[in-house]
PDB file of N, CA and C in Angstrom:
ATOM      1  N   MET A   1      43.479  -3.743 -13.487  1.00  0.00           N
ATOM      2  CA  MET A   1      42.429  -3.350 -12.585  1.00  0.00           C
ATOM      3  C   MET A   1      41.278  -2.766 -13.401  1.00  0.00           C
ATOM      4  N   SER A   2      40.070  -3.083 -12.973  1.00  0.00           N
ATOM      5  CA  SER A   2      38.882  -2.659 -13.699  1.00  0.00           C
ATOM      6  C   SER A   2      38.139  -1.566 -12.932  1.00  0.00           C
ATOM      7  N   ALA A   3      37.484  -0.706 -13.651  1.00  0.00           N
ATOM      8  CA  ALA A   3      36.684   0.347 -13.024  1.00  0.00           C
ATOM      9  C   ALA A   3      35.293  -0.148 -12.666  1.00  0.00           C
ATOM     10  N   GLN A   4      34.998  -1.391 -12.973  1.00  0.00           N
ATOM     11  CA  GLN A   4      33.688  -1.955 -12.669  1.00  0.00           C
ATOM     12  C   GLN A   4      33.589  -2.330 -11.193  1.00  0.00           C
ATOM     13  N   PRO A   5      32.411  -2.163 -10.594  1.00  0.00           N
ATOM     14  CA  PRO A   5      32.255  -2.556  -9.182  1.00  0.00           C
ATOM     15  C   PRO A   5      32.411  -4.064  -9.041  1.00  0.00           C
ATOM     16  N   ASP A   6      32.857  -4.496  -7.884  1.00  0.00           N
ATOM     17  CA  ASP A   6      33.058  -5.924  -7.653  1.00  0.00           C
ATOM     18  C   ASP A   6      31.776  -6.627  -7.209  1.00  0.00           C
ATOM     19  N   HIS A   7      30.680  -5.906  -7.129  1.00  0.00           N
ATOM     20  CA  HIS A   7      29.404  -6.499  -6.774  1.00  0.00           C
ATOM     21  C   HIS A   7      28.305  -5.907  -7.670  1.00  0.00           C
ATOM     22  N   ALA A   8      27.256  -6.665  -7.821  1.00  0.00           N
ATOM     23  CA  ALA A   8      26.132  -6.185  -8.644  1.00  0.00           C
ATOM     24  C   ALA A   8      25.192  -5.378  -7.759  1.00  0.00           C
ATOM     25  N   PRO A   9      24.884  -4.147  -8.128  1.00  0.00           N
ATOM     26  CA  PRO A   9      23.957  -3.360  -7.318  1.00  0.00           C
ATOM     27  C   PRO A   9      22.552  -3.950  -7.374  1.00  0.00           C
ATOM     28  N   VAL A  10      21.803  -3.780  -6.315  1.00  0.00           N
ATOM     29  CA  VAL A  10      20.442  -4.276  -6.263  1.00  0.00           C
ATOM     30  C   VAL A  10      19.555  -3.305  -7.044  1.00  0.00           C
ATOM     31  N   PRO A  11      18.900  -3.795  -8.069  1.00  0.00           N
ATOM     32  CA  PRO A  11      18.048  -2.887  -8.844  1.00  0.00           C
ATOM     33  C   PRO A  11      16.826  -2.482  -8.021  1.00  0.00           C
ATOM     34  N   PRO A  12      16.310  -1.276  -8.228  1.00  0.00           N
ATOM     35  CA  PRO A  12      15.118  -0.859  -7.501  1.00  0.00           C
ATOM     36  C   PRO A  12      13.911  -1.673  -7.951  1.00  0.00           C
ATOM     37  N   TYR A  13      12.912  -1.751  -7.085  1.00  0.00           N
ATOM     38  CA  TYR A  13      11.688  -2.482  -7.414  1.00  0.00           C
ATOM     39  C   TYR A  13      11.034  -1.841  -8.629  1.00  0.00           C
ATOM     40  N   ALA A  14      10.729  -2.648  -9.604  1.00  0.00           N
ATOM     41  CA  ALA A  14      10.019  -2.172 -10.783  1.00  0.00           C
ATOM     42  C   ALA A  14       8.994  -3.234 -11.164  1.00  0.00           C
ATOM     43  N   PRO A  15       7.707  -2.919 -11.006  1.00  0.00           N
ATOM     44  CA  PRO A  15       6.701  -3.915 -11.363  1.00  0.00           C
ATOM     45  C   PRO A  15       6.656  -4.137 -12.869  1.00  0.00           C
ATOM     46  N   ALA A  16       6.083  -5.251 -13.238  1.00  0.00           N
ATOM     47  CA  ALA A  16       5.894  -5.551 -14.653  1.00  0.00           C
ATOM     48  C   ALA A  16       4.997  -4.485 -15.279  1.00  0.00           C
ATOM     49  N   PRO A  17       5.148  -4.232 -16.560  1.00  0.00           N
ATOM     50  CA  PRO A  17       4.343  -3.182 -17.204  1.00  0.00           C
ATOM     51  C   PRO A  17       2.832  -3.342 -17.012  1.00  0.00           C
ATOM     52  N   GLY A  18       2.353  -4.564 -16.951  1.00  0.00           N
ATOM     53  CA  GLY A  18       0.916  -4.802 -16.789  1.00  0.00           C
ATOM     54  C   GLY A  18       0.459  -4.906 -15.350  1.00  0.00           C
ATOM     55  N   ALA A  19       1.365  -4.722 -14.399  1.00  0.00           N
ATOM     56  CA  ALA A  19       1.030  -4.904 -12.986  1.00  0.00           C
ATOM     57  C   ALA A  19      -0.099  -4.004 -12.496  1.00  0.00           C
ATOM     58  N   PRO A  20      -0.123  -2.726 -12.847  1.00  0.00           N
ATOM     59  CA  PRO A  20      -1.235  -1.894 -12.355  1.00  0.00           C
ATOM     60  C   PRO A  20      -2.602  -2.384 -12.830  1.00  0.00           C
ATOM     61  N   ALA A  21      -2.701  -2.786 -14.086  1.00  0.00           N
ATOM     62  CA  ALA A  21      -3.986  -3.278 -14.612  1.00  0.00           C
ATOM     63  C   ALA A  21      -4.376  -4.594 -13.947  1.00  0.00           C
ATOM     64  N   GLU A  22      -3.406  -5.484 -13.748  1.00  0.00           N
ATOM     65  CA  GLU A  22      -3.684  -6.759 -13.083  1.00  0.00           C
ATOM     66  C   GLU A  22      -4.115  -6.518 -11.639  1.00  0.00           C
ATOM     67  N   LEU A  23      -3.446  -5.601 -10.987  1.00  0.00           N
ATOM     68  CA  LEU A  23      -3.774  -5.269  -9.604  1.00  0.00           C
ATOM     69  C   LEU A  23      -5.185  -4.700  -9.514  1.00  0.00           C
ATOM     70  N   LEU A  24      -5.528  -3.798 -10.407  1.00  0.00           N
ATOM     71  CA  LEU A  24      -6.865  -3.213 -10.406  1.00  0.00           C
ATOM     72  C   LEU A  24      -7.924  -4.285 -10.646  1.00  0.00           C
ATOM     73  N   ALA A  25      -7.645  -5.242 -11.507  1.00  0.00           N
ATOM     74  CA  ALA A  25      -8.591  -6.344 -11.744  1.00  0.00           C
ATOM     75  C   ALA A  25      -8.767  -7.182 -10.481  1.00  0.00           C
ATOM     76  N   GLN A  26      -7.679  -7.428  -9.759  1.00  0.00           N
ATOM     77  CA  GLN A  26      -7.770  -8.181  -8.510  1.00  0.00           C
ATOM     78  C   GLN A  26      -8.557  -7.397  -7.459  1.00  0.00           C
ATOM     79  N   LEU A  27      -8.330  -6.100  -7.399  1.00  0.00           N
ATOM     80  CA  LEU A  27      -9.060  -5.275  -6.436  1.00  0.00           C
ATOM     81  C   LEU A  27     -10.553  -5.264  -6.762  1.00  0.00           C
ATOM     82  N   ARG A  28     -10.888  -5.200  -8.033  1.00  0.00           N
ATOM     83  CA  ARG A  28     -12.301  -5.200  -8.437  1.00  0.00           C
ATOM     84  C   ARG A  28     -12.983  -6.522  -8.110  1.00  0.00           C
ATOM     85  N   ALA A  29     -12.209  -7.610  -8.090  1.00  0.00           N
ATOM     86  CA  ALA A  29     -12.761  -8.929  -7.789  1.00  0.00           C
ATOM     87  C   ALA A  29     -12.864  -9.188  -6.285  1.00  0.00           C
ATOM     88  N   ASP A  30     -12.248  -8.369  -5.480  1.00  0.00           N
ATOM     89  CA  ASP A  30     -12.241  -8.558  -4.035  1.00  0.00           C
ATOM     90  C   ASP A  30     -13.549  -8.077  -3.421  1.00  0.00           C
ATOM     91  N   ARG A  31     -13.911  -8.622  -2.285  1.00  0.00           N
ATOM     92  CA  ARG A  31     -15.160  -8.216  -1.622  1.00  0.00           C
ATOM     93  C   ARG A  31     -15.103  -6.785  -1.110  1.00  0.00           C
ATOM     94  N   ARG A  32     -13.900  -6.226  -1.004  1.00  0.00           N
ATOM     95  CA  ARG A  32     -13.733  -4.852  -0.536  1.00  0.00           C
ATOM     96  C   ARG A  32     -13.686  -3.852  -1.700  1.00  0.00           C
ATOM     97  N   ALA A  33     -14.072  -4.277  -2.872  1.00  0.00           N
ATOM     98  CA  ALA A  33     -13.943  -3.466  -4.084  1.00  0.00           C
ATOM     99  C   ALA A  33     -14.587  -2.091  -3.946  1.00  0.00           C
ATOM    100  N   ASN A  34     -15.706  -2.005  -3.246  1.00  0.00           N
ATOM    101  CA  ASN A  34     -16.387  -0.710  -3.114  1.00  0.00           C
ATOM    102  C   ASN A  34     -15.527   0.353  -2.455  1.00  0.00           C
ATOM    103  N   THR A  35     -14.636  -0.049  -1.565  1.00  0.00           N
ATOM    104  CA  THR A  35     -13.759   0.930  -0.911  1.00  0.00           C
ATOM    105  C   THR A  35     -12.352   0.910  -1.490  1.00  0.00           C
ATOM    106  N   TRP A  36     -11.877  -0.275  -1.863  1.00  0.00           N
ATOM    107  CA  TRP A  36     -10.495  -0.372  -2.319  1.00  0.00           C
ATOM    108  C   TRP A  36     -10.263   0.206  -3.702  1.00  0.00           C
ATOM    109  N   VAL A  37     -11.169  -0.009  -4.628  1.00  0.00           N
ATOM    110  CA  VAL A  37     -10.966   0.481  -5.998  1.00  0.00           C
ATOM    111  C   VAL A  37     -10.891   2.009  -6.032  1.00  0.00           C
ATOM    112  N   PRO A  38     -11.837   2.721  -5.406  1.00  0.00           N
ATOM    113  CA  PRO A  38     -11.710   4.187  -5.415  1.00  0.00           C
ATOM    114  C   PRO A  38     -10.440   4.677  -4.707  1.00  0.00           C
ATOM    115  N   ALA A  39     -10.052   3.998  -3.627  1.00  0.00           N
ATOM    116  CA  ALA A  39      -8.830   4.397  -2.913  1.00  0.00           C
ATOM    117  C   ALA A  39      -7.601   4.188  -3.789  1.00  0.00           C
ATOM    118  N   PHE A  40      -7.533   3.044  -4.471  1.00  0.00           N
ATOM    119  CA  PHE A  40      -6.415   2.786  -5.386  1.00  0.00           C
ATOM    120  C   PHE A  40      -6.377   3.829  -6.490  1.00  0.00           C
ATOM    121  N   GLU A  41      -7.547   4.118  -7.069  1.00  0.00           N
ATOM    122  CA  GLU A  41      -7.590   5.079  -8.170  1.00  0.00           C
ATOM    123  C   GLU A  41      -7.158   6.478  -7.718  1.00  0.00           C
ATOM    124  N   ARG A  42      -7.536   6.875  -6.499  1.00  0.00           N
ATOM    125  CA  ARG A  42      -7.088   8.170  -5.967  1.00  0.00           C
ATOM    126  C   ARG A  42      -5.571   8.194  -5.798  1.00  0.00           C
ATOM    127  N   GLU A  43      -5.039   7.129  -5.182  1.00  0.00           N
ATOM    128  CA  GLU A  43      -3.593   7.067  -4.963  1.00  0.00           C
ATOM    129  C   GLU A  43      -2.848   7.007  -6.294  1.00  0.00           C
ATOM    130  N   TRP A  44      -3.372   6.265  -7.254  1.00  0.00           N
ATOM    131  CA  TRP A  44      -2.736   6.145  -8.562  1.00  0.00           C
ATOM    132  C   TRP A  44      -2.708   7.501  -9.262  1.00  0.00           C
ATOM    133  N   SER A  45      -3.837   8.215  -9.203  1.00  0.00           N
ATOM    134  CA  SER A  45      -3.904   9.539  -9.843  1.00  0.00           C
ATOM    135  C   SER A  45      -2.916  10.503  -9.220  1.00  0.00           C
ATOM    136  N   ALA A  46      -2.825  10.499  -7.898  1.00  0.00           N
ATOM    137  CA  ALA A  46      -1.874  11.377  -7.206  1.00  0.00           C
ATOM    138  C   ALA A  46      -0.438  11.011  -7.569  1.00  0.00           C
ATOM    139  N   ALA A  47      -0.151   9.712  -7.632  1.00  0.00           N
ATOM    140  CA  ALA A  47       1.198   9.259  -7.991  1.00  0.00           C
ATOM    141  C   ALA A  47       1.524   9.603  -9.440  1.00  0.00           C
ATOM    142  N   LEU A  48       0.524   9.528 -10.300  1.00  0.00           N
ATOM    143  CA  LEU A  48       0.737   9.879 -11.703  1.00  0.00           C
ATOM    144  C   LEU A  48       1.097  11.355 -11.841  1.00  0.00           C
ATOM    145  N   GLU A  49       0.400  12.211 -11.128  1.00  0.00           N
ATOM    146  CA  GLU A  49       0.724  13.639 -11.140  1.00  0.00           C
ATOM    147  C   GLU A  49       2.122  13.896 -10.584  1.00  0.00           C
ATOM    148  N   GLU A  50       2.459  13.226  -9.499  1.00  0.00           N
ATOM    149  CA  GLU A  50       3.799  13.384  -8.911  1.00  0.00           C
ATOM    150  C   GLU A  50       4.863  12.890  -9.881  1.00  0.00           C
ATOM    151  N   SER A  51       4.589  11.784 -10.569  1.00  0.00           N
ATOM    152  CA  SER A  51       5.541  11.253 -11.537  1.00  0.00           C
ATOM    153  C   SER A  51       5.776  12.219 -12.685  1.00  0.00           C
ATOM    154  N   ARG A  52       4.710  12.832 -13.134  1.00  0.00           N
ATOM    155  CA  ARG A  52       4.845  13.819 -14.209  1.00  0.00           C
ATOM    156  C   ARG A  52       5.660  15.019 -13.755  1.00  0.00           C
ATOM    157  N   ARG A  53       5.412  15.442 -12.521  1.00  0.00           N
ATOM    158  CA  ARG A  53       6.123  16.598 -11.987  1.00  0.00           C
ATOM    159  C   ARG A  53       7.603  16.297 -11.750  1.00  0.00           C
ATOM    160  N   ALA A  54       7.880  15.102 -11.246  1.00  0.00           N
ATOM    161  CA  ALA A  54       9.246  14.752 -10.850  1.00  0.00           C
ATOM    162  C   ALA A  54      10.016  13.978 -11.925  1.00  0.00           C
ATOM    163  N   PHE A  55       9.361  13.631 -13.023  1.00  0.00           N
ATOM    164  CA  PHE A  55      10.004  12.817 -14.067  1.00  0.00           C
ATOM    165  C   PHE A  55      10.563  11.523 -13.494  1.00  0.00           C
ATOM    166  N   SER A  56       9.754  10.881 -12.637  1.00  0.00           N
ATOM    167  CA  SER A  56      10.175   9.650 -11.987  1.00  0.00           C
ATOM    168  C   SER A  56       9.003   8.682 -11.929  1.00  0.00           C
ATOM    169  N   LEU A  57       9.293   7.407 -12.108  1.00  0.00           N
ATOM    170  CA  LEU A  57       8.258   6.386 -11.985  1.00  0.00           C
ATOM    171  C   LEU A  57       8.135   5.868 -10.559  1.00  0.00           C
ATOM    172  N   ALA A  58       8.993   6.305  -9.678  1.00  0.00           N
ATOM    173  CA  ALA A  58       9.011   5.805  -8.303  1.00  0.00           C
ATOM    174  C   ALA A  58       7.662   5.941  -7.594  1.00  0.00           C
ATOM    175  N   PRO A  59       6.948   7.072  -7.708  1.00  0.00           N
ATOM    176  CA  PRO A  59       5.650   7.147  -7.026  1.00  0.00           C
ATOM    177  C   PRO A  59       4.645   6.100  -7.526  1.00  0.00           C
ATOM    178  N   LEU A  60       4.673   5.821  -8.814  1.00  0.00           N
ATOM    179  CA  LEU A  60       3.779   4.801  -9.366  1.00  0.00           C
ATOM    180  C   LEU A  60       4.166   3.414  -8.868  1.00  0.00           C
ATOM    181  N   TYR A  61       5.469   3.147  -8.849  1.00  0.00           N
ATOM    182  CA  TYR A  61       5.946   1.862  -8.332  1.00  0.00           C
ATOM    183  C   TYR A  61       5.540   1.688  -6.874  1.00  0.00           C
ATOM    184  N   ALA A  62       5.617   2.753  -6.101  1.00  0.00           N
ATOM    185  CA  ALA A  62       5.275   2.686  -4.681  1.00  0.00           C
ATOM    186  C   ALA A  62       3.796   2.358  -4.488  1.00  0.00           C
ATOM    187  N   VAL A  63       2.935   2.956  -5.286  1.00  0.00           N
ATOM    188  CA  VAL A  63       1.503   2.666  -5.178  1.00  0.00           C
ATOM    189  C   VAL A  63       1.235   1.201  -5.503  1.00  0.00           C
ATOM    190  N   VAL A  64       1.827   0.706  -6.570  1.00  0.00           N
ATOM    191  CA  VAL A  64       1.636  -0.701  -6.940  1.00  0.00           C
ATOM    192  C   VAL A  64       2.144  -1.608  -5.827  1.00  0.00           C
ATOM    193  N   GLN A  65       3.317  -1.323  -5.314  1.00  0.00           N
ATOM    194  CA  GLN A  65       3.890  -2.164  -4.262  1.00  0.00           C
ATOM    195  C   GLN A  65       3.035  -2.130  -2.996  1.00  0.00           C
ATOM    196  N   ASP A  66       2.561  -0.959  -2.599  1.00  0.00           N
ATOM    197  CA  ASP A  66       1.712  -0.849  -1.404  1.00  0.00           C
ATOM    198  C   ASP A  66       0.431  -1.654  -1.558  1.00  0.00           C
ATOM    199  N   TRP A  67      -0.219  -1.517  -2.707  1.00  0.00           N
ATOM    200  CA  TRP A  67      -1.478  -2.220  -2.906  1.00  0.00           C
ATOM    201  C   TRP A  67      -1.279  -3.720  -3.094  1.00  0.00           C
ATOM    202  N   GLN A  68      -0.166  -4.132  -3.668  1.00  0.00           N
ATOM    203  CA  GLN A  68       0.119  -5.564  -3.739  1.00  0.00           C
ATOM    204  C   GLN A  68       0.262  -6.125  -2.328  1.00  0.00           C
ATOM    205  N   GLY A  69       0.914  -5.361  -1.458  1.00  0.00           N
ATOM    206  CA  GLY A  69       1.062  -5.783  -0.069  1.00  0.00           C
ATOM    207  C   GLY A  69      -0.268  -5.851   0.658  1.00  0.00           C
ATOM    208  N   ARG A  70      -1.112  -4.860   0.444  1.00  0.00           N
ATOM    209  CA  ARG A  70      -2.436  -4.862   1.082  1.00  0.00           C
ATOM    210  C   ARG A  70      -3.248  -6.066   0.623  1.00  0.00           C
ATOM    211  N   LEU A  71      -3.223  -6.317  -0.657  1.00  0.00           N
ATOM    212  CA  LEU A  71      -3.980  -7.436  -1.205  1.00  0.00           C
ATOM    213  C   LEU A  71      -3.434  -8.771  -0.695  1.00  0.00           C
ATOM    214  N   ALA A  72      -2.126  -8.879  -0.614  1.00  0.00           N
ATOM    215  CA  ALA A  72      -1.505 -10.119  -0.142  1.00  0.00           C
ATOM    216  C   ALA A  72      -1.768 -10.363   1.343  1.00  0.00           C
ATOM    217  N   SER A  73      -1.855  -9.301   2.131  1.00  0.00           N
ATOM    218  CA  SER A  73      -2.054  -9.479   3.567  1.00  0.00           C
ATOM    219  C   SER A  73      -3.529  -9.548   3.963  1.00  0.00           C
ATOM    220  N   ALA A  74      -4.432  -9.273   3.049  1.00  0.00           N
ATOM    221  CA  ALA A  74      -5.866  -9.275   3.360  1.00  0.00           C
ATOM    222  C   ALA A  74      -6.353 -10.598   3.957  1.00  0.00           C
ATOM    223  N   PRO A  75      -5.954 -11.763   3.430  1.00  0.00           N
ATOM    224  CA  PRO A  75      -6.429 -13.012   4.050  1.00  0.00           C
ATOM    225  C   PRO A  75      -5.976 -13.163   5.508  1.00  0.00           C
ATOM    226  N   ALA A  76      -4.779 -12.739   5.816  1.00  0.00           N
ATOM    227  CA  ALA A  76      -4.303 -12.836   7.198  1.00  0.00           C
ATOM    228  C   ALA A  76      -5.081 -11.892   8.110  1.00  0.00           C
ATOM    229  N   VAL A  77      -5.382 -10.696   7.611  1.00  0.00           N
ATOM    230  CA  VAL A  77      -6.175  -9.747   8.394  1.00  0.00           C
ATOM    231  C   VAL A  77      -7.575 -10.301   8.605  1.00  0.00           C
ATOM    232  N   ASP A  78      -8.167 -10.853   7.554  1.00  0.00           N
ATOM    233  CA  ASP A  78      -9.497 -11.455   7.678  1.00  0.00           C
ATOM    234  C   ASP A  78      -9.496 -12.587   8.702  1.00  0.00           C
ATOM    235  N   ALA A  79      -8.474 -13.429   8.664  1.00  0.00           N
ATOM    236  CA  ALA A  79      -8.383 -14.540   9.616  1.00  0.00           C
ATOM    237  C   ALA A  79      -8.245 -14.024  11.044  1.00  0.00           C
ATOM    238  N   PHE A  80      -7.471 -12.976  11.231  1.00  0.00           N
ATOM    239  CA  PHE A  80      -7.308 -12.395  12.566  1.00  0.00           C
ATOM    240  C   PHE A  80      -8.640 -11.855  13.077  1.00  0.00           C
ATOM    241  N   VAL A  81      -9.341 -11.109  12.245  1.00  0.00           N
ATOM    242  CA  VAL A  81     -10.623 -10.532  12.652  1.00  0.00           C
ATOM    243  C   VAL A  81     -11.633 -11.641  12.936  1.00  0.00           C
ATOM    244  N   ALA A  82     -11.655 -12.666  12.092  1.00  0.00           N
ATOM    245  CA  ALA A  82     -12.601 -13.769  12.264  1.00  0.00           C
ATOM    246  C   ALA A  82     -12.288 -14.624  13.494  1.00  0.00           C
ATOM    247  N   SER A  83     -11.047 -14.582  13.961  1.00  0.00           N
ATOM    248  CA  SER A  83     -10.664 -15.409  15.107  1.00  0.00           C
ATOM    249  C   SER A  83     -11.313 -14.936  16.398  1.00  0.00           C
ATOM    250  N   GLY A  84     -11.811 -13.703  16.402  1.00  0.00           N
ATOM    251  CA  GLY A  84     -12.431 -13.173  17.611  1.00  0.00           C
ATOM    252  C   GLY A  84     -11.417 -12.855  18.686  1.00  0.00           C
ATOM    253  N   TYR A  85     -10.175 -12.694  18.293  1.00  0.00           N
ATOM    254  CA  TYR A  85      -9.116 -12.383  19.252  1.00  0.00           C
ATOM    255  C   TYR A  85      -9.463 -11.108  20.016  1.00  0.00           C
ATOM    256  N   ASP A  86      -9.384 -11.197  21.328  1.00  0.00           N
ATOM    257  CA  ASP A  86      -9.720 -10.055  22.178  1.00  0.00           C
ATOM    258  C   ASP A  86      -8.489  -9.172  22.316  1.00  0.00           C
ATOM    259  N   ASP A  87      -8.539  -8.026  21.701  1.00  0.00           N
ATOM    260  CA  ASP A  87      -7.421  -7.096  21.793  1.00  0.00           C
ATOM    261  C   ASP A  87      -7.755  -5.911  22.696  1.00  0.00           C
ATOM    262  N   SER A  88      -8.744  -6.081  23.551  1.00  0.00           N
ATOM    263  CA  SER A  88      -9.174  -4.986  24.413  1.00  0.00           C
ATOM    264  C   SER A  88      -8.123  -4.601  25.448  1.00  0.00           C
ATOM    265  N   GLN A  89      -7.155  -5.452  25.677  1.00  0.00           N
ATOM    266  CA  GLN A  89      -6.104  -5.132  26.637  1.00  0.00           C
ATOM    267  C   GLN A  89      -5.098  -4.128  26.101  1.00  0.00           C
ATOM    268  N   PHE A  90      -5.146  -3.874  24.807  1.00  0.00           N
ATOM    269  CA  PHE A  90      -4.210  -2.949  24.204  1.00  0.00           C
ATOM    270  C   PHE A  90      -4.719  -1.522  24.313  1.00  0.00           C
ATOM    271  N   ILE A  91      -3.826  -0.591  24.251  1.00  0.00           N
ATOM    272  CA  ILE A  91      -4.162   0.818  24.392  1.00  0.00           C
ATOM    273  C   ILE A  91      -4.724   1.357  23.086  1.00  0.00           C
ATOM    274  N   ASP A  92      -5.839   2.039  23.178  1.00  0.00           N
ATOM    275  CA  ASP A  92      -6.418   2.724  22.032  1.00  0.00           C
ATOM    276  C   ASP A  92      -5.765   4.104  21.969  1.00  0.00           C
ATOM    277  N   MET A  93      -4.850   4.277  21.017  1.00  0.00           N
ATOM    278  CA  MET A  93      -4.091   5.529  20.940  1.00  0.00           C
ATOM    279  C   MET A  93      -4.999   6.721  20.649  1.00  0.00           C
ATOM    280  N   ALA A  94      -6.046   6.534  19.863  1.00  0.00           N
ATOM    281  CA  ALA A  94      -6.966   7.636  19.585  1.00  0.00           C
ATOM    282  C   ALA A  94      -7.662   8.074  20.868  1.00  0.00           C
ATOM    283  N   GLU A  95      -8.081   7.114  21.670  1.00  0.00           N
ATOM    284  CA  GLU A  95      -8.728   7.443  22.950  1.00  0.00           C
ATOM    285  C   GLU A  95      -7.739   8.130  23.890  1.00  0.00           C
ATOM    286  N   LEU A  96      -6.516   7.665  23.912  1.00  0.00           N
ATOM    287  CA  LEU A  96      -5.490   8.271  24.755  1.00  0.00           C
ATOM    288  C   LEU A  96      -5.247   9.725  24.349  1.00  0.00           C
ATOM    289  N   ARG A  97      -5.212  10.001  23.059  1.00  0.00           N
ATOM    290  CA  ARG A  97      -5.019  11.388  22.602  1.00  0.00           C
ATOM    291  C   ARG A  97      -6.188  12.272  22.994  1.00  0.00           C
ATOM    292  N   ARG A  98      -7.412  11.734  22.907  1.00  0.00           N
ATOM    293  CA  ARG A  98      -8.590  12.519  23.295  1.00  0.00           C
ATOM    294  C   ARG A  98      -8.547  12.859  24.776  1.00  0.00           C
ATOM    295  N   ARG A  99      -8.091  11.948  25.593  1.00  0.00           N
ATOM    296  CA  ARG A  99      -8.028  12.184  27.046  1.00  0.00           C
ATOM    297  C   ARG A  99      -7.011  13.253  27.401  1.00  0.00           C
ATOM    298  N   ARG A 100      -5.948  13.353  26.614  1.00  0.00           N
ATOM    299  CA  ARG A 100      -4.899  14.330  26.906  1.00  0.00           C
ATOM    300  C   ARG A 100      -5.336  15.755  26.617  1.00  0.00           C
ATOM    301  N   ARG A 101      -6.340  15.947  25.807  1.00  0.00           N
ATOM    302  CA  ARG A 101      -6.779  17.293  25.434  1.00  0.00           C
ATOM    303  C   ARG A 101      -7.517  17.964  26.519  1.00  0.00           C
TER     304      ARG A 101
END
């Protein structure tokens, strides 16, 4: 009998070493660069401080993963907005909260 597990554990998400730089280059090339680049840099700086404090790369990995997702979903969001889909039938939660006050 072996002390080894009978299954391989799923490794945590770890981006490639150059992923943050590649991601930043993609963000700079996007039409939303004026807002996205500063937002990414703020989140990256905060994650870097947290990583230093916690001795963990997880906050940095999370920022990269979040921004990769945002960048990947941007064309679908653009297509939805461009479609002119009328979403006025849905509840505006911000308006609902204001009414409750």
